[in-house]
Coordinates of C-alpha atoms in Angstrom, one line a residue:
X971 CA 8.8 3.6 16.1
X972 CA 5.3 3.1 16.0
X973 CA 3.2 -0.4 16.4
X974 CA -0.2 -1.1 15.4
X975 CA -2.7 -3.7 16.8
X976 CA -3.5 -6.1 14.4
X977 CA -7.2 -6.2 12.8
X978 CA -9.4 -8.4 12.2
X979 CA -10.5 -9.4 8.2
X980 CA -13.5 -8.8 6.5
X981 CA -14.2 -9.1 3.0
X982 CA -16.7 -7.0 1.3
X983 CA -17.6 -8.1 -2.3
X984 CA -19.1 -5.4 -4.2
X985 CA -19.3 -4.2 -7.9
X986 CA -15.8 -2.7 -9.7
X987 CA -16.1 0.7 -10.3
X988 CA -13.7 2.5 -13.0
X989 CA -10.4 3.2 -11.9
X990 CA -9.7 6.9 -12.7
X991 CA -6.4 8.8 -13.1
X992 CA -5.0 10.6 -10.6
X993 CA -3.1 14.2 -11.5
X994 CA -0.6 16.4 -10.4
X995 CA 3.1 15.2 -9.9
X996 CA 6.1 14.4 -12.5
X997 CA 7.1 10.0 -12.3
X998 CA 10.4 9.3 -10.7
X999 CA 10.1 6.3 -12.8
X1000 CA 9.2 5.5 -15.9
X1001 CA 6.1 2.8 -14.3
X1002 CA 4.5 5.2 -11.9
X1003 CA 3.1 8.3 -12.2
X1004 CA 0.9 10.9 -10.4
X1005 CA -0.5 13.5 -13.2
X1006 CA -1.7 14.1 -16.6
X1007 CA 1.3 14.8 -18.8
X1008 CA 4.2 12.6 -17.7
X1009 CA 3.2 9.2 -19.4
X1010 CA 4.0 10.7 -23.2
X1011 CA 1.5 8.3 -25.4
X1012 CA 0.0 6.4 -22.1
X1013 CA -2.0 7.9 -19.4
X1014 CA -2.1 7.8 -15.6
X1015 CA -4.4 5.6 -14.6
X1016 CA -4.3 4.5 -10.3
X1017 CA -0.8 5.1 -10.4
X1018 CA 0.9 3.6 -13.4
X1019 CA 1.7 5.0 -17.1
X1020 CA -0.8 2.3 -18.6
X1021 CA -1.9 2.2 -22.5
X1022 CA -5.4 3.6 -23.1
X1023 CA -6.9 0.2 -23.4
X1024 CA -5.7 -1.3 -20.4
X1025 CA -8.7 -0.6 -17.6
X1026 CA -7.1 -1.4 -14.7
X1027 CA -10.1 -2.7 -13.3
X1028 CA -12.1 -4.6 -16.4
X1029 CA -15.9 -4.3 -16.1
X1030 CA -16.2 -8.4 -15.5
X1031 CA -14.6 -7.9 -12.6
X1032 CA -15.7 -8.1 -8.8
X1033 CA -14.3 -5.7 -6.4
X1034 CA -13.2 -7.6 -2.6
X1035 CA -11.7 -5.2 0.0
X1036 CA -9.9 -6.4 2.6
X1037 CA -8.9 -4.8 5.3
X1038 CA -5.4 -6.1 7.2
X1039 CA -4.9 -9.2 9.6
X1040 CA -2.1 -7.6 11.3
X1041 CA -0.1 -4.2 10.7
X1042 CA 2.9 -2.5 11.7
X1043 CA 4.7 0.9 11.5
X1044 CA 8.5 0.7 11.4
X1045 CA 9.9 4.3 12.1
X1046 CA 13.6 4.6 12.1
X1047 CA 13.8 7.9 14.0
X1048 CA 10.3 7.4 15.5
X1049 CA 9.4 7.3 19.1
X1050 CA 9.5 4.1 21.1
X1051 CA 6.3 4.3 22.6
X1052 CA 3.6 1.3 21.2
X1053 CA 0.3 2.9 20.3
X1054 CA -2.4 3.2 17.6
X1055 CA -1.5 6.5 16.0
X1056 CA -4.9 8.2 14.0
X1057 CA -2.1 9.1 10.9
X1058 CA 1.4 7.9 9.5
X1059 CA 3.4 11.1 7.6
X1060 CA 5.1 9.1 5.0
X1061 CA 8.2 10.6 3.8
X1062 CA 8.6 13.0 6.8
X1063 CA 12.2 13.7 7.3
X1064 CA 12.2 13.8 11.5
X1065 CA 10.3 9.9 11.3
X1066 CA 13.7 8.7 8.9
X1067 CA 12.5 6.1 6.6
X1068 CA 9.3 4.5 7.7
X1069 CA 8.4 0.4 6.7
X1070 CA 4.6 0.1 6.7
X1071 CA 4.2 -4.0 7.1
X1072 CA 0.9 -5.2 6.1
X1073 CA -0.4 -8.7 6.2
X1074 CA -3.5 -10.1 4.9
X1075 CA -5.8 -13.4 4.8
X1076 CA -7.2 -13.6 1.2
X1077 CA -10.5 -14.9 1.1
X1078 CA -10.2 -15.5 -2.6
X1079 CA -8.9 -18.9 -4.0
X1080 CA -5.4 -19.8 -4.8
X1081 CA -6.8 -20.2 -8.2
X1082 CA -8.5 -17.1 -8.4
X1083 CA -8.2 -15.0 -11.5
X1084 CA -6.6 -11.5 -10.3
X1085 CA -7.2 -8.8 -12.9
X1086 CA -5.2 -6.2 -11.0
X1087 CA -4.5 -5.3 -7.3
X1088 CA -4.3 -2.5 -4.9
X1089 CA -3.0 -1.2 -1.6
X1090 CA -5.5 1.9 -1.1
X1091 CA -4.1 4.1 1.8
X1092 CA -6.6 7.2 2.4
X1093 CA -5.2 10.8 3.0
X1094 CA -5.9 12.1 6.4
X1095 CA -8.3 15.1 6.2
X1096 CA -6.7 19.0 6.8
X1097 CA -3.6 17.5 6.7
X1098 CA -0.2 20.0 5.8
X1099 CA 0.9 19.2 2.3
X1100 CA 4.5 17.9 1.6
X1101 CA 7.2 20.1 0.5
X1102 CA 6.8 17.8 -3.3
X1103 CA 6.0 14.5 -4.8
X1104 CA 7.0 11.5 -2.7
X1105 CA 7.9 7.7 -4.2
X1106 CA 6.8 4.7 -2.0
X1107 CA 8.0 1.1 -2.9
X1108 CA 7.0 -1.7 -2.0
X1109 CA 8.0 -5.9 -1.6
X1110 CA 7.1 -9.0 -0.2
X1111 CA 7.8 -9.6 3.3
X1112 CA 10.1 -12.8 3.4
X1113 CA 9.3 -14.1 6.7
X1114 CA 6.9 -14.2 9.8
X1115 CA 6.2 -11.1 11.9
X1116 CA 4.1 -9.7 14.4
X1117 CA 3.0 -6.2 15.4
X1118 CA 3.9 -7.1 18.9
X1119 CA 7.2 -7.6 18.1
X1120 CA 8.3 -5.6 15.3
X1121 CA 10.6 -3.1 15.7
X1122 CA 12.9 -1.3 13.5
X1123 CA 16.0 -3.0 14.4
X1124 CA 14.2 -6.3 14.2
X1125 CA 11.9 -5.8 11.3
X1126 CA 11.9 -8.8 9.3
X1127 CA 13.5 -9.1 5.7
X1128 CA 12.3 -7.9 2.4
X1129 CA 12.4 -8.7 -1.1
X1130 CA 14.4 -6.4 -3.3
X1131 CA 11.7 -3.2 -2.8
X1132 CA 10.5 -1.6 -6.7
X1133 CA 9.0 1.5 -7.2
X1134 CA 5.4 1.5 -6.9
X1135 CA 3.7 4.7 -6.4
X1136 CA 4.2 8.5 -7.0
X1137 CA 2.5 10.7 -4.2
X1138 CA 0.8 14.3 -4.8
X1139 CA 2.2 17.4 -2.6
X1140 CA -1.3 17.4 -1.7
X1141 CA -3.0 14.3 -1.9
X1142 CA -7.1 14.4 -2.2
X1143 CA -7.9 11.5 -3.2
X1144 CA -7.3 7.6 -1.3
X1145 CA -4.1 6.6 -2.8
X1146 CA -3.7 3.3 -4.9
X1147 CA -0.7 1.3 -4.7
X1148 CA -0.2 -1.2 -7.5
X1149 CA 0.4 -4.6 -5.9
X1150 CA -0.6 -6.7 -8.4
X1151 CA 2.2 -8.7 -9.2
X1152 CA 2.6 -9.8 -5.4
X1153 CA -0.9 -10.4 -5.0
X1154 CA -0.8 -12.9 -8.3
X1155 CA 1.9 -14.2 -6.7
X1156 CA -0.1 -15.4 -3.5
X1157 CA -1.7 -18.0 -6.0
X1158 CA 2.0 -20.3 -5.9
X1159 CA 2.0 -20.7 -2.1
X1160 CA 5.1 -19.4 -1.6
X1161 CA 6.5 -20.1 2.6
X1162 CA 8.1 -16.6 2.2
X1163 CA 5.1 -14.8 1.5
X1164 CA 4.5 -13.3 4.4
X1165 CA 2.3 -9.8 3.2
X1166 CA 3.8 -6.5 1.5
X1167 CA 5.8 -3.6 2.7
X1168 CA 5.4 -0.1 1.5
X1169 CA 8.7 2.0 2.2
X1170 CA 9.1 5.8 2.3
X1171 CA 11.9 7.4 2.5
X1172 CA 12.5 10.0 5.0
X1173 CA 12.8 13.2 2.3
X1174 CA 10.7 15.7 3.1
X1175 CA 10.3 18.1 5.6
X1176 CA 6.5 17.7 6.1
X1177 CA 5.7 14.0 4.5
X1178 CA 2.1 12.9 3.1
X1179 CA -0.5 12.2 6.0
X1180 CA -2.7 8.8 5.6
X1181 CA -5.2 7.8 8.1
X1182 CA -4.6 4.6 9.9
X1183 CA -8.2 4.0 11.0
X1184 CA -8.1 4.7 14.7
X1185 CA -10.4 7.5 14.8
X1186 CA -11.4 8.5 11.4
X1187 CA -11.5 7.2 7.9
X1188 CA -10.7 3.4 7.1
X1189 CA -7.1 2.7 7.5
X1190 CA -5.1 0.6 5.2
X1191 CA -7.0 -2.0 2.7
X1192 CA -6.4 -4.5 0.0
X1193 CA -8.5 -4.2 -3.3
X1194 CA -8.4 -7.1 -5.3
X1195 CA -10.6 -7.2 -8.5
X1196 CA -10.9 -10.8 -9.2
X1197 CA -12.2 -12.4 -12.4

């Protein structure tokens, strides 16, 4: 079991840029995808079979990254020394399943007009491929947690978890997590909101490599394109 020190927010506004497919790996489900020439009539754009008119990030739209208030790393077969590890190997079969818990302050309004919405999780450099394609889900977080005090055996509960992401053997490219229900769903004030989860499942003898943001790269971040 790993723990993270929490972070503090800052939002960066900037300009949307297009949202480009990403290629290489056949869906597990029907929703999310990972390559050219698993979506049949649709394409793979950031992660999901969507119709060629639906940009995932429209061109009226304004780009805010936000980086987490507080973040944890659930390991089931991890060690139980607290640290700030550089990388997380999702998927890898000696961690178990890992639960990555992020939470984030939005600095957009309740009323805000969410066009779509990503977790972007950035692939740490020179890192061993996995053995094949990996799913992630993800769900809301149904109560308060802390870094400090998360563990595995007291990790707090989840919403029903939904497929959300298909992961290259070799991932290039910072991968996009489609969140964009849950983050809409921020706008109702919900008390159980309490941030999202991405789950892995311990399958693979190697796992996929993302950067935390210790010593290199940016770590885990929110991308909101708000209207």
């Amino acid at each position: 079991m790993r723990l993270l020190a929490a972070l503090a927010p800052v939002a960066l506004l900037v300009a949307a840029p297009p949202l480009l497919g990403c290629g290489g790996a056949p869906a597990a489900d029907a929703g999310v995808c990972a390559g050219a020439g698993v979506c049949g009539a649709r394409h793979c754009v950031a992660g999901r079979c969507r119709p060629a008119s639906a940009l995932p990030s429209p061109l009226d739209a304004r780009r805010v990254l936000l980086p987490p208030a507080d973040v944890a790393v659930l390991a089931e077969d991890g060690d139980a020394a607290p640290g700030l590890p550089d990388a997380v190997a999702l998927g890898r079969a000696a961690n178990g399943d890992v639960v990555l818990l992020l939470r984030f302050a939005p600095t957009f309004g309740v009323d805000a007009d969410i066009a779509s919405a990503f977790v972007v999780l950035e692939p740490t450099p020179l890192a061993p491929p996995a053995e094949g394609a990996l799913t992630l889900e993800v769900a809301r977080i149904l109560e308060p947690w802390r870094s400090e005090t998360a563990t595995w055996g007291r990790q707090p509960r989840l919403s029903i978890p939904e497929p959300a992401a298909v992961v290259r053997r070799r991932p290039t490219t910072p991968l996009r997590i489609d969140v964009t229900a849950l983050v809409r769903g921020w706008a109702r004030r919900r008390l159980d909101d309490h941030g999202i989860a991405i789950l892995a499942p311990g399958n693979d003898a190697v796992g996929a490599a993302y950067s935390m943001g210790i010593s290199q790269g940016t770590g885990p971040l929110l991308e909101v394109y708000v209207r």
